[in-house]
PDB file of C-alpha atoms in Angstrom:
ATOM      1  CA  MET A   1      77.451 -64.054 -51.017  1.00 47.00           C
ATOM      2  CA  GLU A   2      74.113 -64.177 -50.165  1.00 49.00           C
ATOM      3  CA  LYS A   3      72.068 -66.207 -48.133  1.00 50.00           C
ATOM      4  CA  GLY A   4      68.702 -67.245 -49.907  1.00 50.00           C
ATOM      5  CA  ASN A   5      65.811 -66.333 -47.890  1.00 52.00           C
ATOM      6  CA  SER A   6      63.898 -70.233 -48.511  1.00 51.00           C
ATOM      7  CA  ASN A   7      66.973 -71.195 -46.038  1.00 56.00           C
ATOM      8  CA  GLU A   8      65.868 -68.228 -42.970  1.00 67.00           C
ATOM      9  CA  ILE A   9      63.529 -69.665 -39.406  1.00 70.00           C
ATOM     10  CA  ASP A  10      59.882 -67.910 -39.421  1.00 70.00           C
ATOM     11  CA  PRO A  11      59.035 -68.013 -35.925  1.00 69.00           C
ATOM     12  CA  ALA A  12      55.788 -65.935 -36.785  1.00 66.00           C
ATOM     13  CA  ARG A  13      54.617 -68.582 -39.415  1.00 70.00           C
ATOM     14  CA  ILE A  14      56.015 -71.671 -36.995  1.00 66.00           C
ATOM     15  CA  LEU A  15      53.846 -70.082 -34.362  1.00 64.00           C
ATOM     16  CA  ARG A  16      51.326 -70.031 -36.118  1.00 60.00           C
ATOM     17  CA  GLY A  17      51.333 -73.818 -37.222  1.00 62.00           C
ATOM     18  CA  ILE A  18      51.757 -75.139 -34.135  1.00 61.00           C
ATOM     19  CA  GLU A  19      48.587 -73.056 -32.301  1.00 57.00           C
ATOM     20  CA  SER A  20      46.481 -74.925 -35.661  1.00 55.00           C
ATOM     21  CA  ASP A  21      47.558 -78.018 -34.774  1.00 52.00           C
ATOM     22  CA  ALA A  22      46.245 -77.202 -31.121  1.00 51.00           C
ATOM     23  CA  GLN A  23      43.373 -75.736 -32.266  1.00 52.00           C
ATOM     24  CA  GLN A  24      42.197 -78.603 -34.767  1.00 54.00           C
ATOM     25  CA  ALA A  25      43.270 -81.270 -32.695  1.00 49.00           C
ATOM     26  CA  ARG A  26      40.571 -79.783 -28.992  1.00 52.00           C
ATOM     27  CA  GLU A  27      38.242 -78.952 -31.940  1.00 53.00           C
ATOM     28  CA  GLY A  28      38.155 -82.903 -32.640  1.00 50.00           C
ATOM     29  CA  MET A  29      37.849 -84.450 -28.544  1.00 52.00           C
ATOM     30  CA  SER A  30      35.093 -81.194 -27.819  1.00 67.00           C
ATOM     31  CA  PRO A  31      31.181 -82.030 -28.812  1.00 78.00           C
ATOM     32  CA  ASN A  32      30.491 -81.053 -32.055  1.00 86.00           C
ATOM     33  CA  GLN A  33      28.771 -77.502 -31.213  1.00 88.00           C
ATOM     34  CA  GLN A  34      26.381 -77.813 -34.015  1.00 90.00           C
ATOM     35  CA  LEU A  35      24.498 -80.408 -32.623  1.00 92.00           C
ATOM     36  CA  LEU A  36      24.254 -79.562 -29.276  1.00 92.00           C
ATOM     37  CA  PHE A  37      22.983 -76.642 -29.734  1.00 95.00           C
ATOM     38  CA  SER A  38      20.652 -77.742 -32.419  1.00 95.00           C
ATOM     39  CA  ILE A  39      19.132 -80.599 -29.990  1.00 95.00           C
ATOM     40  CA  TRP A  40      19.055 -77.580 -27.210  1.00 94.00           C
ATOM     41  CA  GLY A  41      17.346 -75.777 -30.218  1.00 97.00           C
ATOM     42  CA  VAL A  42      14.020 -77.966 -30.045  1.00 97.00           C
ATOM     43  CA  SER A  43      13.632 -78.817 -26.361  1.00 96.00           C
ATOM     44  CA  TRP A  44      14.017 -75.569 -25.829  1.00 96.00           C
ATOM     45  CA  ILE A  45      10.890 -74.749 -28.533  1.00 97.00           C
ATOM     46  CA  ILE A  46       9.288 -78.230 -27.674  1.00 97.00           C
ATOM     47  CA  ALA A  47      10.122 -77.438 -23.902  1.00 95.00           C
ATOM     48  CA  PHE A  48       8.369 -74.146 -23.624  1.00 96.00           C
ATOM     49  CA  LEU A  49       5.676 -74.370 -25.915  1.00 97.00           C
ATOM     50  CA  GLY A  50       4.365 -77.075 -23.758  1.00 96.00           C
ATOM     51  CA  LEU A  51       3.770 -75.562 -20.690  1.00 94.00           C
ATOM     52  CA  TYR A  52       2.827 -72.376 -22.874  1.00 96.00           C
ATOM     53  CA  PHE A  53      -0.372 -74.441 -24.349  1.00 96.00           C
ATOM     54  CA  ALA A  54      -0.716 -76.204 -20.678  1.00 95.00           C
ATOM     55  CA  LEU A  55      -1.297 -72.302 -19.326  1.00 93.00           C
ATOM     56  CA  ALA A  56      -3.229 -70.605 -22.320  1.00 92.00           C
ATOM     57  CA  PRO A  57      -5.651 -69.641 -23.415  1.00 90.00           C
ATOM     58  CA  GLN A  58      -6.736 -68.862 -19.879  1.00 87.00           C
ATOM     59  CA  GLY A  59      -9.210 -70.883 -18.399  1.00 86.00           C
ATOM     60  CA  ALA A  60      -9.105 -73.221 -21.563  1.00 91.00           C
ATOM     61  CA  PRO A  61      -5.305 -74.224 -21.686  1.00 94.00           C
ATOM     62  CA  LEU A  62      -5.428 -76.337 -24.909  1.00 95.00           C
ATOM     63  CA  LEU A  63      -2.731 -78.999 -23.102  1.00 95.00           C
ATOM     64  CA  PRO A  64      -3.794 -80.326 -19.506  1.00 95.00           C
ATOM     65  CA  ALA A  65      -0.636 -79.206 -17.263  1.00 92.00           C
ATOM     66  CA  ALA A  66       0.359 -82.865 -16.523  1.00 94.00           C
ATOM     67  CA  VAL A  67       1.150 -83.346 -20.493  1.00 96.00           C
ATOM     68  CA  GLY A  68       2.291 -79.950 -20.449  1.00 94.00           C
ATOM     69  CA  ILE A  69       5.301 -79.927 -17.870  1.00 92.00           C
ATOM     70  CA  GLY A  70       5.267 -83.805 -18.274  1.00 95.00           C
ATOM     71  CA  THR A  71       6.481 -82.925 -22.470  1.00 96.00           C
ATOM     72  CA  ALA A  72       8.988 -80.211 -21.199  1.00 94.00           C
ATOM     73  CA  VAL A  73      10.899 -83.070 -18.075  1.00 92.00           C
ATOM     74  CA  ALA A  74      10.953 -85.250 -21.768  1.00 95.00           C
ATOM     75  CA  SER A  75      12.533 -82.864 -23.311  1.00 95.00           C
ATOM     76  CA  PHE A  76      14.659 -81.063 -21.420  1.00 91.00           C
ATOM     77  CA  LEU A  77      15.706 -84.693 -19.828  1.00 91.00           C
ATOM     78  CA  ILE A  78      16.354 -86.470 -23.731  1.00 94.00           C
ATOM     79  CA  ALA A  79      18.718 -82.980 -24.207  1.00 92.00           C
ATOM     80  CA  ILE A  80      20.686 -83.560 -21.543  1.00 88.00           C
ATOM     81  CA  VAL A  81      20.966 -87.794 -21.871  1.00 90.00           C
ATOM     82  CA  ILE A  82      22.358 -87.395 -26.067  1.00 91.00           C
ATOM     83  CA  SER A  83      24.684 -84.057 -24.984  1.00 87.00           C
ATOM     84  CA  ALA A  84      26.355 -86.095 -21.768  1.00 83.00           C
ATOM     85  CA  VAL A  85      26.684 -88.992 -24.092  1.00 87.00           C
ATOM     86  CA  HIS A  86      28.078 -87.305 -27.054  1.00 81.00           C
ATOM     87  CA  SER A  87      30.187 -84.604 -24.703  1.00 78.00           C
ATOM     88  CA  ALA A  88      31.802 -88.134 -22.956  1.00 77.00           C
ATOM     89  CA  LYS A  89      32.832 -89.773 -26.055  1.00 79.00           C
ATOM     90  CA  ARG A  90      34.313 -86.815 -27.990  1.00 67.00           C
ATOM     91  CA  GLY A  91      35.666 -86.914 -24.890  1.00 63.00           C
ATOM     92  CA  SER A  92      37.323 -89.753 -23.492  1.00 61.00           C
ATOM     93  CA  GLY A  93      40.421 -90.246 -23.749  1.00 56.00           C
ATOM     94  CA  THR A  94      41.708 -86.595 -22.303  1.00 59.00           C
ATOM     95  CA  ARG A  95      42.855 -85.835 -19.122  1.00 59.00           C
ATOM     96  CA  GLY A  96      44.681 -83.088 -17.361  1.00 57.00           C
ATOM     97  CA  PRO A  97      43.459 -79.178 -15.707  1.00 60.00           C
ATOM     98  CA  SER A  98      40.603 -78.851 -18.900  1.00 64.00           C
ATOM     99  CA  MET A  99      39.599 -82.026 -17.770  1.00 67.00           C
ATOM    100  CA  ALA A 100      38.663 -80.483 -14.069  1.00 73.00           C
ATOM    101  CA  GLN A 101      38.122 -77.553 -15.036  1.00 74.00           C
ATOM    102  CA  GLY A 102      35.409 -79.272 -16.958  1.00 70.00           C
ATOM    103  CA  ALA A 103      34.121 -81.823 -14.313  1.00 73.00           C
ATOM    104  CA  ILE A 104      33.742 -78.128 -11.788  1.00 81.00           C
ATOM    105  CA  TYR A 105      31.948 -76.220 -14.107  1.00 80.00           C
ATOM    106  CA  GLY A 106      29.907 -78.728 -15.810  1.00 77.00           C
ATOM    107  CA  ASN A 107      28.935 -80.232 -11.755  1.00 82.00           C
ATOM    108  CA  THR A 108      28.682 -76.456 -10.882  1.00 87.00           C
ATOM    109  CA  PHE A 109      25.107 -75.631 -13.728  1.00 83.00           C
ATOM    110  CA  SER A 110      23.796 -79.048 -12.770  1.00 82.00           C
ATOM    111  CA  LEU A 111      23.858 -77.797  -8.652  1.00 89.00           C
ATOM    112  CA  GLY A 112      22.860 -74.058  -9.810  1.00 89.00           C
ATOM    113  CA  MET A 113      19.934 -75.389 -11.637  1.00 85.00           C
ATOM    114  CA  ILE A 114      19.026 -78.028  -8.684  1.00 88.00           C
ATOM    115  CA  ILE A 115      19.065 -75.108  -6.385  1.00 93.00           C
ATOM    116  CA  THR A 116      17.376 -73.368  -8.738  1.00 91.00           C
ATOM    117  CA  ALA A 117      14.033 -75.802  -9.067  1.00 88.00           C
ATOM    118  CA  LEU A 118      14.076 -76.319  -4.918  1.00 92.00           C
ATOM    119  CA  LEU A 119      13.458 -72.796  -4.614  1.00 94.00           C
ATOM    120  CA  GLY A 120      10.568 -73.122  -7.061  1.00 92.00           C
ATOM    121  CA  TRP A 121       8.999 -75.861  -5.794  1.00 91.00           C
ATOM    122  CA  ARG A 122       9.047 -73.841  -2.292  1.00 95.00           C
ATOM    123  CA  LEU A 123       7.922 -70.373  -3.848  1.00 94.00           C
ATOM    124  CA  HIS A 124       5.143 -72.722  -4.773  1.00 91.00           C
ATOM    125  CA  ALA A 125       4.565 -74.359  -1.629  1.00 93.00           C
ATOM    126  CA  GLU A 126       3.998 -70.670  -0.151  1.00 94.00           C
ATOM    127  CA  GLY A 127       1.981 -69.486  -2.849  1.00 95.00           C
ATOM    128  CA  LEU A 128       3.203 -69.065  -5.766  1.00 93.00           C
ATOM    129  CA  SER A 129      -0.020 -69.327  -8.630  1.00 92.00           C
ATOM    130  CA  SER A 130       0.915 -70.980 -11.718  1.00 89.00           C
ATOM    131  CA  MET A 131       1.103 -67.912 -12.944  1.00 92.00           C
ATOM    132  CA  GLY A 132       3.782 -66.300 -10.514  1.00 93.00           C
ATOM    133  CA  MET A 133       5.610 -70.050 -11.374  1.00 92.00           C
ATOM    134  CA  ALA A 134       5.752 -70.174 -15.263  1.00 92.00           C
ATOM    135  CA  THR A 135       7.151 -66.050 -14.827  1.00 94.00           C
ATOM    136  CA  PHE A 136      10.204 -67.773 -12.316  1.00 95.00           C
ATOM    137  CA  ALA A 137      10.427 -70.822 -14.459  1.00 91.00           C
ATOM    138  CA  LEU A 138      12.076 -68.749 -17.153  1.00 94.00           C
ATOM    139  CA  ALA A 139      13.415 -66.116 -15.848  1.00 96.00           C
ATOM    140  CA  GLY A 140      15.624 -68.450 -13.187  1.00 94.00           C
ATOM    141  CA  LEU A 141      16.566 -71.196 -15.850  1.00 92.00           C
ATOM    142  CA  CYS A 142      17.670 -68.192 -18.253  1.00 96.00           C
ATOM    143  CA  LEU A 143      19.333 -66.269 -15.450  1.00 95.00           C
ATOM    144  CA  VAL A 144      21.340 -69.129 -13.868  1.00 94.00           C
ATOM    145  CA  ILE A 145      22.298 -70.170 -17.156  1.00 94.00           C
ATOM    146  CA  GLY A 146      23.051 -67.435 -19.274  1.00 96.00           C
ATOM    147  CA  VAL A 147      25.326 -66.058 -16.127  1.00 96.00           C
ATOM    148  CA  LEU A 148      27.322 -69.761 -16.012  1.00 94.00           C
ATOM    149  CA  VAL A 149      27.709 -69.874 -19.705  1.00 95.00           C
ATOM    150  CA  VAL A 150      28.875 -66.233 -19.992  1.00 95.00           C
ATOM    151  CA  ALA A 151      31.717 -67.036 -17.294  1.00 93.00           C
ATOM    152  CA  GLY A 152      32.676 -69.569 -19.191  1.00 91.00           C
ATOM    153  CA  SER A 153      32.684 -67.668 -22.323  1.00 92.00           C
ATOM    154  CA  VAL A 154      36.206 -66.646 -20.058  1.00 90.00           C
ATOM    155  CA  LEU A 155      37.092 -69.581 -18.306  1.00 86.00           C
ATOM    156  CA  PHE A 156      37.582 -71.226 -21.376  1.00 85.00           C
ATOM    157  CA  ASN A 157      38.422 -68.009 -23.579  1.00 88.00           C
ATOM    158  CA  ASP A 158      35.644 -69.254 -25.801  1.00 90.00           C
ATOM    159  CA  ARG A 159      33.433 -66.927 -28.130  1.00 92.00           C
ATOM    160  CA  THR A 160      30.862 -68.649 -29.036  1.00 93.00           C
ATOM    161  CA  GLN A 161      29.838 -69.289 -25.098  1.00 94.00           C
ATOM    162  CA  LEU A 162      29.778 -65.334 -24.849  1.00 95.00           C
ATOM    163  CA  ILE A 163      26.887 -64.966 -27.652  1.00 96.00           C
ATOM    164  CA  CYS A 164      24.794 -68.578 -26.475  1.00 96.00           C
ATOM    165  CA  GLY A 165      25.394 -66.667 -22.535  1.00 96.00           C
ATOM    166  CA  ALA A 166      24.229 -63.372 -24.194  1.00 97.00           C
ATOM    167  CA  TRP A 167      21.374 -64.318 -26.128  1.00 97.00           C
ATOM    168  CA  ILE A 168      20.129 -66.459 -23.309  1.00 97.00           C
ATOM    169  CA  LEU A 169      20.416 -63.230 -20.742  1.00 97.00           C
ATOM    170  CA  ALA A 170      18.667 -61.531 -23.375  1.00 97.00           C
ATOM    171  CA  ILE A 171      16.041 -64.384 -23.421  1.00 97.00           C
ATOM    172  CA  ALA A 172      15.786 -63.368 -19.637  1.00 97.00           C
ATOM    173  CA  LEU A 173      14.518 -60.037 -19.923  1.00 97.00           C
ATOM    174  CA  LEU A 174      12.433 -60.700 -22.523  1.00 96.00           C
ATOM    175  CA  SER A 175      10.156 -63.320 -20.471  1.00 96.00           C
ATOM    176  CA  LEU A 176      10.538 -60.660 -17.953  1.00 96.00           C
ATOM    177  CA  ALA A 177       8.103 -58.204 -20.008  1.00 95.00           C
ATOM    178  CA  ALA A 178       5.546 -59.585 -21.056  1.00 94.00           C
ATOM    179  CA  PRO A 179       3.322 -61.215 -18.696  1.00 94.00           C
ATOM    180  CA  ALA A 180       2.636 -64.953 -18.196  1.00 93.00           C
ATOM    181  CA  PRO A 181       1.925 -67.584 -19.653  1.00 94.00           C
ATOM    182  CA  LEU A 182       2.407 -64.960 -22.985  1.00 95.00           C
ATOM    183  CA  ASN A 183       6.555 -65.144 -21.836  1.00 96.00           C
ATOM    184  CA  LEU A 184       7.238 -68.386 -21.892  1.00 96.00           C
ATOM    185  CA  LEU A 185       7.616 -68.355 -26.028  1.00 96.00           C
ATOM    186  CA  ALA A 186      10.348 -65.961 -25.319  1.00 97.00           C
ATOM    187  CA  GLY A 187      11.819 -69.588 -23.654  1.00 96.00           C
ATOM    188  CA  ALA A 188      10.819 -70.807 -27.757  1.00 97.00           C
ATOM    189  CA  VAL A 189      12.387 -67.653 -29.090  1.00 97.00           C
ATOM    190  CA  GLY A 190      15.526 -68.544 -27.038  1.00 97.00           C
ATOM    191  CA  GLY A 191      15.484 -72.701 -28.759  1.00 97.00           C
ATOM    192  CA  LEU A 192      15.160 -70.481 -31.733  1.00 97.00           C
ATOM    193  CA  GLY A 193      18.808 -68.583 -31.195  1.00 97.00           C
ATOM    194  CA  PHE A 194      20.285 -72.067 -30.405  1.00 97.00           C
ATOM    195  CA  ILE A 195      19.394 -73.704 -34.015  1.00 97.00           C
ATOM    196  CA  VAL A 196      20.806 -70.336 -35.973  1.00 97.00           C
ATOM    197  CA  LEU A 197      23.531 -70.574 -33.801  1.00 96.00           C
ATOM    198  CA  GLY A 198      24.180 -73.701 -34.729  1.00 94.00           C
ATOM    199  CA  LEU A 199      24.083 -73.916 -38.668  1.00 95.00           C
ATOM    200  CA  LEU A 200      26.685 -69.892 -37.899  1.00 94.00           C
ATOM    201  CA  HIS A 201      28.635 -72.140 -36.543  1.00 90.00           C
ATOM    202  CA  GLY A 202      28.765 -75.034 -38.741  1.00 88.00           C
ATOM    203  CA  SER A 203      28.446 -73.003 -41.849  1.00 92.00           C
ATOM    204  CA  LYS A 204      29.971 -69.370 -40.773  1.00 91.00           C
ATOM    205  CA  PRO A 205      31.715 -70.918 -37.975  1.00 88.00           C
ATOM    206  CA  GLU A 206      34.193 -67.422 -38.534  1.00 86.00           C
ATOM    207  CA  LEU A 207      31.045 -65.374 -37.092  1.00 89.00           C
ATOM    208  CA  VAL A 208      30.530 -66.530 -33.909  1.00 90.00           C
ATOM    209  CA  SER A 209      33.214 -69.196 -32.310  1.00 87.00           C
ATOM    210  CA  GLY A 210      37.338 -69.012 -31.868  1.00 84.00           C
ATOM    211  CA  ALA A 211      39.226 -67.450 -29.288  1.00 84.00           C
ATOM    212  CA  LEU A 212      38.333 -63.844 -26.971  1.00 84.00           C
ATOM    213  CA  ILE A 213      41.728 -63.793 -26.209  1.00 82.00           C
ATOM    214  CA  ARG A 214      43.913 -64.143 -29.272  1.00 70.00           C
ATOM    215  CA  GLY A 215      47.305 -65.586 -27.969  1.00 60.00           C
ATOM    216  CA  GLY A 216      46.147 -66.666 -24.785  1.00 53.00           C
ATOM    217  CA  HIS A 217      44.437 -68.134 -22.502  1.00 50.00           C
ATOM    218  CA  ALA A 218      41.748 -66.415 -20.591  1.00 50.00           C
ATOM    219  CA  GLY A 219      42.430 -68.880 -17.769  1.00 47.00           C
ATOM    220  CA  ALA A 220      45.783 -68.584 -17.701  1.00 44.00           C
TER     221      ALA A 220
END
């Protein structure tokens, strides 16, 4: 008597189902990537255009320095607050090693940015010109964020972070290729890239999201 194929157990199909359910659970507790990329894209565009017009045209900038710097600071602070509130709401109730990894990773971001800002302040106090500060500010920002995001792509096995980090590092190189204050426009281009990445994440997620290492976790 032959056994029906319908009664056979397919381990591969079961594992795919478990992985799919786990992925849906992770997405449900993870921040909305399209929203975050859009917020930070707009933030970068506003911030770096504000800084650019505080320095250009040279000799007669369109904005007072205080207005340009204030616009940039306010833009970043608003993006930070919105991102933190949204991420906290989506991740509320989660516990375990991933929570600790996220906390350490996030605090490393904060520490890196604080050190970069303090270094810029010391360089300015030692006589670095406004144009030199413009070069340092964008390249330093992109260096710290880009390296940490690429490292996060390995830690969290996330292709989106790898693409984002690589884009930020590319913007750092682009900014160093242009003289100040034109280099600040590279930051605005970076913001446009974030928005495009967010749109792709929402409309064509298979292009920009998913695991770097299939069938496992990079941090395991």
